[in-house]
mmCIF file of C-alpha atoms in Angstrom:
data_model
loop_
_atom_site.group_PDB
_atom_site.id
_atom_site.type_symbol
_atom_site.label_atom_id
_atom_site.label_comp_id
_atom_site.label_asym_id
_atom_site.label_seq_id
_atom_site.Cartn_x
_atom_site.Cartn_y
_atom_site.Cartn_z
ATOM 1 C CA MET A 1 99.513 75.975 83.918
ATOM 2 C CA MET A 2 100.873 75.569 87.423
ATOM 3 C CA LEU A 3 102.375 77.941 89.924
ATOM 4 C CA TRP A 4 104.239 76.474 92.846
ATOM 5 C CA ASN A 5 107.206 77.091 95.076
ATOM 6 C CA GLU A 6 110.438 75.608 93.795
ATOM 7 C CA THR A 7 111.980 73.534 96.551
ATOM 8 C CA SER A 8 115.459 73.759 95.026
ATOM 9 C CA ARG A 9 115.936 77.513 95.484
ATOM 10 C CA LYS A 10 119.070 78.473 97.413
ATOM 11 C CA GLU A 11 119.045 82.193 98.121
ATOM 12 C CA PRO A 12 121.270 84.235 100.448
ATOM 13 C CA VAL A 13 119.186 85.445 103.347
ATOM 14 C CA SER A 14 121.245 88.472 104.213
ATOM 15 C CA ASN A 15 123.685 90.792 102.544
ATOM 16 C CA HIS A 16 125.761 90.512 105.699
ATOM 17 C CA SER A 17 126.493 86.877 104.873
ATOM 18 C CA ALA A 18 129.777 86.019 103.229
ATOM 19 C CA ALA A 19 127.860 84.078 100.578
ATOM 20 C CA ALA A 20 125.390 86.888 99.902
ATOM 21 C CA GLU A 21 125.285 88.312 96.400
ATOM 22 C CA PRO A 22 122.634 89.995 94.242
ATOM 23 C CA ILE A 23 120.207 87.550 92.705
ATOM 24 C CA ARG A 24 120.274 88.070 88.958
ATOM 25 C CA GLU A 25 117.163 88.002 86.808
ATOM 26 C CA THR A 26 118.736 85.328 84.611
ATOM 27 C CA GLU A 27 118.578 82.976 87.574
ATOM 28 C CA ARG A 28 114.770 83.114 87.483
ATOM 29 C CA PRO A 29 113.754 81.718 84.059
ATOM 30 C CA LEU A 30 110.996 79.525 85.500
ATOM 31 C CA ALA A 31 109.490 82.388 87.491
ATOM 32 C CA ALA A 32 109.471 84.490 84.326
ATOM 33 C CA VAL A 33 107.753 81.785 82.300
ATOM 34 C CA LEU A 34 105.158 81.137 84.995
ATOM 35 C CA SER A 35 104.445 84.839 85.388
ATOM 36 C CA PHE A 36 103.951 85.248 81.647
ATOM 37 C CA MET A 37 101.689 82.201 81.466
ATOM 38 C CA PHE A 38 99.679 83.440 84.417
ATOM 39 C CA MET A 39 99.291 86.864 82.794
ATOM 40 C CA VAL A 40 98.066 85.250 79.564
ATOM 41 C CA VAL A 41 95.563 83.070 81.426
ATOM 42 C CA LEU A 42 94.154 86.000 83.360
ATOM 43 C CA ALA A 43 93.812 88.106 80.233
ATOM 44 C CA THR A 44 92.226 85.246 78.284
ATOM 45 C CA VAL A 45 89.547 84.444 80.842
ATOM 46 C CA GLY A 46 88.805 88.036 81.661
ATOM 47 C CA GLY A 47 90.790 88.892 84.755
ATOM 48 C CA ASN A 48 90.303 92.265 86.370
ATOM 49 C CA THR A 49 91.937 95.069 84.453
ATOM 50 C CA ALA A 50 94.683 96.960 86.199
ATOM 51 C CA THR A 51 93.636 100.155 87.913
ATOM 52 C CA ALA A 52 95.438 102.580 90.175
ATOM 53 C CA GLN A 53 94.415 103.551 93.679
ATOM 54 C CA ALA A 54 95.621 106.707 95.348
ATOM 55 C CA VAL A 55 94.437 105.841 98.836
ATOM 56 C CA SER A 56 95.399 103.251 101.420
ATOM 57 C CA GLY A 57 93.054 100.601 102.795
ATOM 58 C CA PRO A 58 92.044 97.157 101.521
ATOM 59 C CA ALA A 59 93.985 96.389 98.343
ATOM 60 C CA ASP A 60 94.713 93.483 96.043
ATOM 61 C CA GLY A 61 97.362 90.993 97.132
ATOM 62 C CA GLY A 62 97.325 87.396 98.296
ATOM 63 C CA SER A 63 99.027 84.550 100.094
ATOM 64 C CA THR A 64 100.115 80.908 99.806
ATOM 65 C CA GLY A 65 99.270 78.109 102.174
ATOM 66 C CA ILE A 66 97.749 74.725 102.920
ATOM 67 C CA VAL A 67 93.957 74.417 103.113
ATOM 68 C CA ALA A 68 92.955 73.654 106.702
ATOM 69 C CA THR A 69 89.154 73.694 106.602
ATOM 70 C CA THR A 70 86.422 74.367 104.044
ATOM 71 C CA PHE A 71 82.995 75.922 104.432
ATOM 72 C CA ALA A 72 80.121 76.894 102.132
ATOM 73 C CA SER A 73 81.562 80.233 101.017
ATOM 74 C CA GLY A 74 85.283 79.600 101.233
ATOM 75 C CA PHE A 75 88.018 77.998 103.279
ATOM 76 C CA THR A 76 90.798 78.624 105.759
ATOM 77 C CA MET A 77 94.461 78.025 105.103
ATOM 78 C CA THR A 78 97.697 78.060 107.045
ATOM 79 C CA THR A 79 100.788 79.727 105.612
ATOM 80 C CA ALA A 80 104.331 78.396 105.908
ATOM 81 C CA THR A 81 104.887 80.565 108.989
ATOM 82 C CA GLY A 82 101.682 79.437 110.715
ATOM 83 C CA ILE A 83 99.406 82.367 109.868
ATOM 84 C CA GLU A 84 95.739 81.398 109.745
ATOM 85 C CA VAL A 85 94.008 83.058 106.783
ATOM 86 C CA THR A 86 90.281 82.993 106.016
ATOM 87 C CA VAL A 87 89.545 82.983 102.292
ATOM 88 C CA ASN A 88 86.094 84.141 101.232
ATOM 89 C CA GLU A 89 84.912 83.094 97.781
ATOM 90 C CA THR A 90 82.237 84.827 95.698
ATOM 91 C CA TYR A 91 80.325 84.000 92.523
ATOM 92 C CA SER A 92 83.182 85.549 90.525
ATOM 93 C CA THR A 93 86.038 83.626 92.189
ATOM 94 C CA ARG A 94 87.909 81.528 89.629
ATOM 95 C CA THR A 95 89.944 78.380 90.258
ATOM 96 C CA LEU A 96 93.037 77.549 88.187
ATOM 97 C CA ASP A 97 94.761 74.165 87.793
ATOM 98 C CA GLY A 98 91.782 72.277 89.102
ATOM 99 C CA SER A 99 88.090 72.434 89.890
ATOM 100 C CA THR A 100 86.565 73.902 93.021
ATOM 101 C CA ARG A 101 86.509 70.321 94.335
ATOM 102 C CA ALA A 102 90.311 70.438 94.399
ATOM 103 C CA VAL A 103 90.112 73.022 97.185
ATOM 104 C CA ARG A 104 90.093 70.560 100.037
ATOM 105 C CA LYS A 105 91.942 69.964 103.274
ATOM 106 C CA GLY A 106 95.650 69.492 102.668
ATOM 107 C CA ALA A 107 95.722 71.149 99.236
ATOM 108 C CA SER A 108 98.435 73.724 98.514
ATOM 109 C CA VAL A 109 96.984 76.946 97.094
ATOM 110 C CA LEU A 110 97.961 80.429 96.018
ATOM 111 C CA VAL A 111 95.145 82.879 96.723
ATOM 112 C CA LEU A 112 94.950 86.203 94.902
ATOM 113 C CA GLY A 113 92.352 88.813 95.746
ATOM 114 C CA LEU A 114 91.368 91.667 98.011
ATOM 115 C CA ASP A 115 93.255 91.627 101.286
ATOM 116 C CA ASP A 116 90.722 92.808 103.854
ATOM 117 C CA SER A 117 93.145 92.316 106.764
ATOM 118 C CA ALA A 118 96.186 90.255 107.651
ATOM 119 C CA SER A 119 93.875 87.300 108.167
ATOM 120 C CA THR A 120 91.109 87.645 105.556
ATOM 121 C CA ILE A 121 91.228 87.612 101.755
ATOM 122 C CA THR A 122 88.283 87.848 99.351
ATOM 123 C CA ALA A 123 89.516 85.666 96.493
ATOM 124 C CA ASP A 124 89.470 86.596 92.826
ATOM 125 C CA TRP A 125 91.660 83.607 92.028
ATOM 126 C CA VAL A 126 92.490 80.349 93.770
ATOM 127 C CA VAL A 127 95.459 78.634 92.107
ATOM 128 C CA ILE A 128 95.755 74.957 92.975
ATOM 129 C CA GLN A 129 99.413 73.919 93.377
ATOM 130 C CA PRO A 130 99.397 70.150 92.696
ATOM 131 C CA HIS A 131 103.064 69.755 93.608
ATOM 132 C CA GLY A 132 103.136 72.505 96.222
ATOM 133 C CA ASP A 133 103.857 72.388 99.923
ATOM 134 C CA GLY A 134 102.187 75.641 100.928
ATOM 135 C CA GLY A 135 105.487 77.437 100.501
ATOM 136 C CA GLY A 136 107.216 75.607 103.328
ATOM 137 C CA ALA A 137 110.426 74.689 101.524
ATOM 138 C CA ALA A 138 110.876 78.086 99.847
ATOM 139 C CA ALA A 139 110.211 79.977 103.077
ATOM 140 C CA LYS A 140 112.862 77.933 104.877
ATOM 141 C CA ALA A 141 115.413 78.089 102.062
ATOM 142 C CA ASN A 142 115.038 81.830 101.527
ATOM 143 C CA GLY A 143 115.101 82.868 105.171
ATOM 144 C CA VAL A 144 111.537 84.043 105.762
ATOM 145 C CA ILE A 145 111.295 85.038 109.434
ATOM 146 C CA PRO A 146 107.931 84.391 111.151
ATOM 147 C CA PHE A 147 106.315 87.160 113.135
ATOM 148 C CA GLN A 148 107.313 87.220 116.794
ATOM 149 C CA PRO A 149 105.664 89.767 119.120
ATOM 150 C CA GLY A 150 108.202 92.145 120.607
ATOM 151 C CA VAL A 151 111.009 91.032 118.299
ATOM 152 C CA PRO A 152 112.170 93.775 115.901
ATOM 153 C CA SER A 153 112.551 93.003 112.224
ATOM 154 C CA PRO A 154 116.168 92.602 111.089
ATOM 155 C CA VAL A 155 117.724 95.239 108.845
ATOM 156 C CA GLN A 156 118.870 93.144 105.916
ATOM 157 C CA SER A 157 118.381 92.937 102.187
ATOM 158 C CA VAL A 158 119.058 90.495 99.358
ATOM 159 C CA GLY A 159 119.247 90.927 95.634
ATOM 160 C CA THR A 160 118.659 94.316 94.016
ATOM 161 C CA ILE A 161 116.586 97.112 95.531
ATOM 162 C CA PRO A 162 115.306 99.466 92.781
ATOM 163 C CA ALA A 163 116.978 102.864 92.843
ATOM 164 C CA SER A 164 113.553 104.446 92.394
ATOM 165 C CA TYR A 165 112.245 102.950 95.642
ATOM 166 C CA THR A 166 111.373 105.277 98.505
ATOM 167 C CA GLN A 167 109.178 103.918 101.264
ATOM 168 C CA GLY A 168 105.681 105.372 100.980
ATOM 169 C CA ALA A 169 106.112 106.473 97.364
ATOM 170 C CA GLY A 170 104.426 104.930 94.328
ATOM 171 C CA THR A 171 100.915 104.001 93.232
ATOM 172 C CA ILE A 172 98.878 101.127 94.638
ATOM 173 C CA VAL A 173 97.699 98.893 91.788
ATOM 174 C CA SER A 174 94.985 96.278 91.491
ATOM 175 C CA GLY A 175 93.774 93.420 89.331
ATOM 176 C CA VAL A 176 96.244 91.645 87.067
ATOM 177 C CA GLN A 177 98.867 94.326 87.669
ATOM 178 C CA ALA A 178 98.842 93.427 91.370
ATOM 179 C CA PHE A 179 98.280 89.691 91.105
ATOM 180 C CA ILE A 180 101.278 88.840 88.917
ATOM 181 C CA PRO A 181 103.867 90.570 91.166
ATOM 182 C CA THR A 182 102.152 88.946 94.157
ATOM 183 C CA ALA A 183 102.499 85.501 92.568
ATOM 184 C CA VAL A 184 106.193 86.122 91.815
ATOM 185 C CA ALA A 185 106.886 87.361 95.358
ATOM 186 C CA GLN A 186 105.008 84.464 96.949
ATOM 187 C CA ALA A 187 106.992 81.951 94.884
ATOM 188 C CA VAL A 188 110.220 83.247 96.445
ATOM 189 C CA PHE A 189 109.142 84.432 99.912
ATOM 190 C CA PRO A 190 105.917 82.700 100.975
ATOM 191 C CA GLY A 191 104.694 82.702 104.549
ATOM 192 C CA GLY A 192 103.252 86.184 104.902
ATOM 193 C CA VAL A 193 100.266 87.995 103.430
ATOM 194 C CA VAL A 194 100.606 90.548 100.628
ATOM 195 C CA ASP A 195 98.335 93.450 101.524
ATOM 196 C CA ARG A 196 99.205 95.746 98.612
ATOM 197 C CA VAL A 197 101.356 96.108 95.512
ATOM 198 C CA VAL A 198 102.890 99.465 94.633
ATOM 199 C CA ALA A 199 104.037 100.493 91.159
ATOM 200 C CA LEU A 200 107.288 102.468 91.309
ATOM 201 C CA SER A 201 108.352 105.262 88.981
ATOM 202 C CA ASP A 202 110.693 103.011 86.954
ATOM 203 C CA GLY A 203 107.919 100.495 86.251
ATOM 204 C CA SER A 204 109.000 97.946 88.859
ATOM 205 C CA TYR A 205 106.841 96.873 91.798
ATOM 206 C CA GLU A 206 107.122 96.782 95.562
ATOM 207 C CA VAL A 207 105.134 93.885 96.994
ATOM 208 C CA HIS A 208 104.278 94.656 100.613
ATOM 209 C CA ASN A 209 104.440 91.633 102.902
ATOM 210 C CA ILE A 210 102.817 91.654 106.345
ATOM 211 C CA ALA A 211 102.374 89.236 109.279
ATOM 212 C CA ILE A 212 106.032 88.159 109.166
ATOM 213 C CA ASN A 213 109.218 89.733 110.531
ATOM 214 C CA TRP A 214 111.139 89.509 107.231
ATOM 215 C CA PRO A 215 110.990 90.346 104.367
ATOM 216 C CA HIS A 216 108.474 93.187 104.383
ATOM 217 C CA HIS A 217 109.205 94.426 100.859
ATOM 218 C CA VAL A 218 109.758 92.189 97.843
ATOM 219 C CA PHE A 219 110.691 93.834 94.545
ATOM 220 C CA VAL A 220 109.596 92.646 91.121
ATOM 221 C CA SER A 221 110.699 94.114 87.784
ATOM 222 C CA LYS A 222 108.372 95.617 85.175
ATOM 223 C CA ASP A 223 108.878 92.345 83.288
ATOM 224 C CA PHE A 224 107.660 90.443 86.367
ATOM 225 C CA MET A 225 111.018 89.050 87.421
ATOM 226 C CA TYR A 226 112.049 88.801 91.061
ATOM 227 C CA LEU A 227 114.667 91.466 91.911
ATOM 228 C CA GLY A 228 115.320 91.564 95.653
ATOM 229 C CA ALA A 229 113.848 91.995 99.109
ATOM 230 C CA GLU A 230 114.319 93.749 102.419
#
Protein backbone atom coordinates (compact mmCIF):
# COMPACT_ATOMS: atom_id res chain seq x y z
CA MET A 1 0.00 0.00 0.00
CA MET A 2 1.42 3.37 -0.98
CA LEU A 3 0.41 6.92 -0.28
CA TRP A 4 1.94 9.63 -2.39
CA ASN A 5 1.14 12.95 -3.97
CA GLU A 6 -0.30 12.70 -7.46
CA THR A 7 1.72 14.93 -9.75
CA SER A 8 -1.10 15.17 -12.30
CA ARG A 9 -3.57 17.07 -10.09
CA LYS A 10 -4.84 20.32 -11.59
CA GLU A 11 -6.88 22.21 -9.02
CA PRO A 12 -8.15 25.80 -9.09
CA VAL A 13 -6.28 27.79 -6.50
CA SER A 14 -8.90 30.43 -5.92
CA ASN A 15 -12.61 30.86 -6.30
CA HIS A 16 -11.84 34.27 -7.75
CA SER A 17 -10.30 32.61 -10.80
CA ALA A 18 -12.37 32.29 -13.93
CA ALA A 19 -11.50 28.59 -14.05
CA ALA A 20 -12.38 27.98 -10.40
CA GLU A 21 -15.13 25.49 -9.66
CA PRO A 22 -15.98 23.17 -6.76
CA ILE A 23 -13.91 20.01 -6.75
CA ARG A 24 -16.29 17.08 -6.77
CA GLU A 25 -15.74 13.96 -4.70
CA THR A 26 -16.00 11.83 -7.84
CA GLU A 27 -12.79 13.43 -9.05
CA ARG A 28 -10.90 11.82 -6.16
CA PRO A 29 -11.28 8.03 -6.63
CA LEU A 30 -7.60 7.33 -5.95
CA ALA A 31 -7.60 9.38 -2.75
CA ALA A 32 -10.67 7.45 -1.60
CA VAL A 33 -9.07 4.09 -2.32
CA LEU A 34 -5.81 5.05 -0.61
CA SER A 35 -7.64 6.38 2.43
CA PHE A 36 -9.65 3.18 2.75
CA MET A 37 -6.55 1.02 2.36
CA PHE A 38 -4.71 3.10 4.92
CA MET A 39 -7.61 2.77 7.37
CA VAL A 40 -7.63 -1.02 6.91
CA VAL A 41 -3.87 -1.25 7.46
CA LEU A 42 -4.00 0.81 10.62
CA ALA A 43 -6.87 -1.22 12.02
CA THR A 44 -5.20 -4.51 11.11
CA VAL A 45 -1.87 -3.76 12.76
CA GLY A 46 -3.39 -2.12 15.79
CA GLY A 47 -3.35 1.60 15.16
CA ASN A 48 -4.43 3.93 17.92
CA THR A 49 -8.17 3.98 18.43
CA ALA A 50 -9.93 7.25 17.82
CA THR A 51 -10.55 9.37 20.88
CA ALA A 52 -11.88 12.87 21.37
CA GLN A 53 -10.10 15.73 23.07
CA ALA A 54 -11.91 18.73 24.44
CA VAL A 55 -8.84 20.87 25.03
CA SER A 56 -6.28 22.53 22.81
CA GLY A 57 -2.55 21.79 22.88
CA PRO A 58 -0.44 19.09 21.20
CA ALA A 59 -2.68 16.96 18.99
CA ASP A 60 -2.40 14.32 16.31
CA GLY A 61 -1.60 15.46 12.78
CA GLY A 62 1.40 15.16 10.49
CA SER A 63 3.32 16.38 7.48
CA THR A 64 4.96 15.32 4.21
CA GLY A 65 8.52 15.98 3.16
CA ILE A 66 11.94 14.79 2.08
CA VAL A 67 14.27 13.27 4.68
CA ALA A 68 17.23 15.61 5.21
CA THR A 69 19.17 13.96 8.03
CA THR A 70 18.82 10.91 10.28
CA PHE A 71 19.84 10.36 13.88
CA ALA A 72 19.50 7.58 16.46
CA SER A 73 15.95 8.40 17.54
CA GLY A 74 14.50 9.91 14.39
CA PHE A 75 15.18 12.20 11.47
CA THR A 76 14.62 15.66 10.06
CA MET A 77 12.71 16.42 6.90
CA THR A 78 12.00 19.40 4.70
CA THR A 79 8.49 20.06 3.42
CA ALA A 80 7.63 21.32 -0.06
CA THR A 81 7.56 24.89 1.25
CA GLY A 82 10.94 24.62 3.00
CA ILE A 83 9.78 23.99 6.57
CA GLU A 84 12.30 22.02 8.61
CA VAL A 85 10.55 19.40 10.75
CA THR A 86 12.17 17.19 13.39
CA VAL A 87 10.58 13.75 13.61
CA ASN A 88 11.09 11.83 16.84
CA GLU A 89 10.56 8.08 16.71
CA THR A 90 9.74 5.82 19.67
CA TYR A 91 9.60 2.07 20.25
CA SER A 92 5.99 2.12 19.02
CA THR A 93 6.61 4.03 15.76
CA ARG A 94 5.62 1.92 12.76
CA THR A 95 6.93 2.20 9.20
CA LEU A 96 4.71 1.45 6.19
CA ASP A 97 5.80 0.65 2.62
CA GLY A 98 9.32 -0.15 3.66
CA SER A 99 11.61 -0.96 6.55
CA THR A 100 13.14 1.55 8.93
CA ARG A 101 16.22 1.38 6.68
CA ALA A 102 14.15 3.05 3.96
CA VAL A 103 14.06 6.21 6.08
CA ARG A 104 17.21 7.74 4.68
CA LYS A 105 18.34 11.02 3.20
CA GLY A 106 16.35 11.88 0.09
CA ALA A 107 13.39 9.61 0.86
CA SER A 108 9.87 11.03 0.53
CA VAL A 109 7.77 10.36 3.63
CA LEU A 110 4.40 11.08 5.16
CA VAL A 111 4.67 11.36 8.94
CA LEU A 112 1.63 10.91 11.15
CA GLY A 113 1.76 11.45 14.89
CA LEU A 114 1.63 13.95 17.72
CA ASP A 115 2.40 17.47 16.58
CA ASP A 116 4.36 18.98 19.46
CA SER A 117 4.95 22.26 17.59
CA ALA A 118 5.15 23.55 14.04
CA SER A 119 8.59 21.99 13.81
CA THR A 120 8.44 18.77 15.86
CA ILE A 121 6.36 15.61 15.42
CA THR A 122 6.49 12.46 17.55
CA ALA A 123 5.73 9.80 14.93
CA ASP A 124 3.18 7.03 15.28
CA TRP A 125 3.54 6.22 11.59
CA VAL A 126 6.16 6.89 8.95
CA VAL A 127 4.81 6.13 5.47
CA ILE A 128 7.52 5.69 2.86
CA GLN A 129 6.47 7.18 -0.50
CA PRO A 130 8.58 5.29 -3.07
CA HIS A 131 7.37 7.44 -5.96
CA GLY A 132 6.93 10.62 -3.95
CA ASP A 133 8.61 13.99 -4.25
CA GLY A 134 7.91 15.28 -0.75
CA GLY A 135 4.74 16.92 -2.01
CA GLY A 136 6.53 19.37 -4.27
CA ALA A 137 4.45 18.87 -7.41
CA ALA A 138 1.09 18.83 -5.61
CA ALA A 139 1.94 21.93 -3.57
CA LYS A 140 2.83 23.83 -6.75
CA ALA A 141 -0.14 22.58 -8.76
CA ASN A 142 -2.68 23.28 -6.02
CA GLY A 143 -1.44 26.73 -5.06
CA VAL A 144 0.01 26.16 -1.60
CA ILE A 145 1.46 29.49 -0.44
CA PRO A 146 4.60 29.31 1.75
CA PHE A 147 4.71 31.28 4.97
CA GLN A 148 6.10 34.78 4.58
CA PRO A 149 6.56 36.94 7.70
CA GLY A 150 4.44 40.08 7.55
CA VAL A 151 2.44 38.91 4.54
CA PRO A 152 -1.26 38.34 5.32
CA SER A 153 -2.93 35.14 4.21
CA PRO A 154 -5.21 35.55 1.18
CA VAL A 155 -8.96 35.23 1.61
CA GLN A 156 -9.77 32.51 -0.89
CA SER A 157 -11.38 29.10 -0.98
CA VAL A 158 -11.65 26.15 -3.36
CA GLY A 159 -14.03 23.26 -3.53
CA THR A 160 -16.80 22.84 -0.96
CA ILE A 161 -16.72 24.23 2.57
CA PRO A 162 -19.05 22.21 4.86
CA ALA A 163 -22.13 24.14 5.91
CA SER A 164 -21.58 22.90 9.46
CA TYR A 165 -18.16 24.56 9.70
CA THR A 166 -17.69 27.42 12.14
CA GLN A 167 -14.15 28.35 13.08
CA GLY A 168 -13.39 27.17 16.61
CA ALA A 169 -16.27 24.70 16.73
CA GLY A 170 -15.99 20.91 16.68
CA THR A 171 -14.10 18.20 18.55
CA ILE A 172 -10.38 17.54 18.24
CA VAL A 173 -9.81 13.87 17.37
CA SER A 174 -6.81 11.58 17.59
CA GLY A 175 -5.45 8.26 16.39
CA VAL A 176 -6.82 6.77 13.18
CA GLN A 177 -9.65 9.30 13.10
CA ALA A 178 -7.07 12.08 12.83
CA PHE A 179 -4.47 10.32 10.72
CA ILE A 180 -6.68 9.43 7.75
CA PRO A 181 -7.99 13.00 7.19
CA THR A 182 -4.41 14.23 7.62
CA ALA A 183 -3.19 11.84 4.92
CA VAL A 184 -5.97 12.95 2.55
CA ALA A 185 -5.25 16.65 3.17
CA GLN A 186 -1.50 16.19 2.75
CA ALA A 187 -2.02 14.40 -0.57
CA VAL A 188 -3.76 17.51 -1.95
CA PHE A 189 -2.10 20.39 -0.07
CA PRO A 190 1.32 19.34 1.24
CA GLY A 191 3.89 21.83 2.44
CA GLY A 192 2.57 22.75 5.87
CA VAL A 193 2.19 20.91 9.16
CA VAL A 194 -1.17 19.59 10.38
CA ASP A 195 -1.37 20.41 14.08
CA ARG A 196 -4.90 19.13 14.73
CA VAL A 197 -7.95 17.54 13.12
CA VAL A 198 -11.43 18.61 14.17
CA ALA A 199 -14.58 16.53 13.72
CA LEU A 200 -17.52 18.70 12.66
CA SER A 201 -21.17 18.16 13.55
CA ASP A 202 -22.03 16.64 10.14
CA GLY A 203 -19.28 14.02 10.44
CA SER A 204 -16.79 15.77 8.16
CA TYR A 205 -13.36 16.97 9.28
CA GLU A 206 -11.44 20.21 9.33
CA VAL A 207 -7.71 19.58 8.98
CA HIS A 208 -5.82 22.53 10.43
CA ASN A 209 -2.70 23.46 8.48
CA ILE A 210 0.00 25.69 9.98
CA ALA A 211 3.39 27.13 8.94
CA ILE A 212 2.08 28.17 5.51
CA ASN A 213 0.08 31.19 4.33
CA TRP A 214 -2.57 29.14 2.49
CA PRO A 215 -4.57 26.96 2.91
CA HIS A 216 -5.08 26.93 6.67
CA HIS A 217 -8.17 24.70 6.67
CA VAL A 218 -8.61 21.62 4.50
CA PHE A 219 -11.96 19.81 4.64
CA VAL A 220 -12.43 16.06 4.36
CA SER A 221 -15.77 14.23 4.24
CA LYS A 222 -16.91 11.60 6.75
CA ASP A 223 -16.05 9.08 4.02
CA PHE A 224 -12.50 10.50 3.90
CA MET A 225 -12.82 12.29 0.58
CA TYR A 226 -11.25 15.69 -0.03
CA LEU A 227 -13.94 18.42 -0.10
CA GLY A 228 -12.35 21.87 -0.20
CA ALA A 229 -9.99 24.31 1.47
CA GLU A 230 -9.62 27.90 2.58
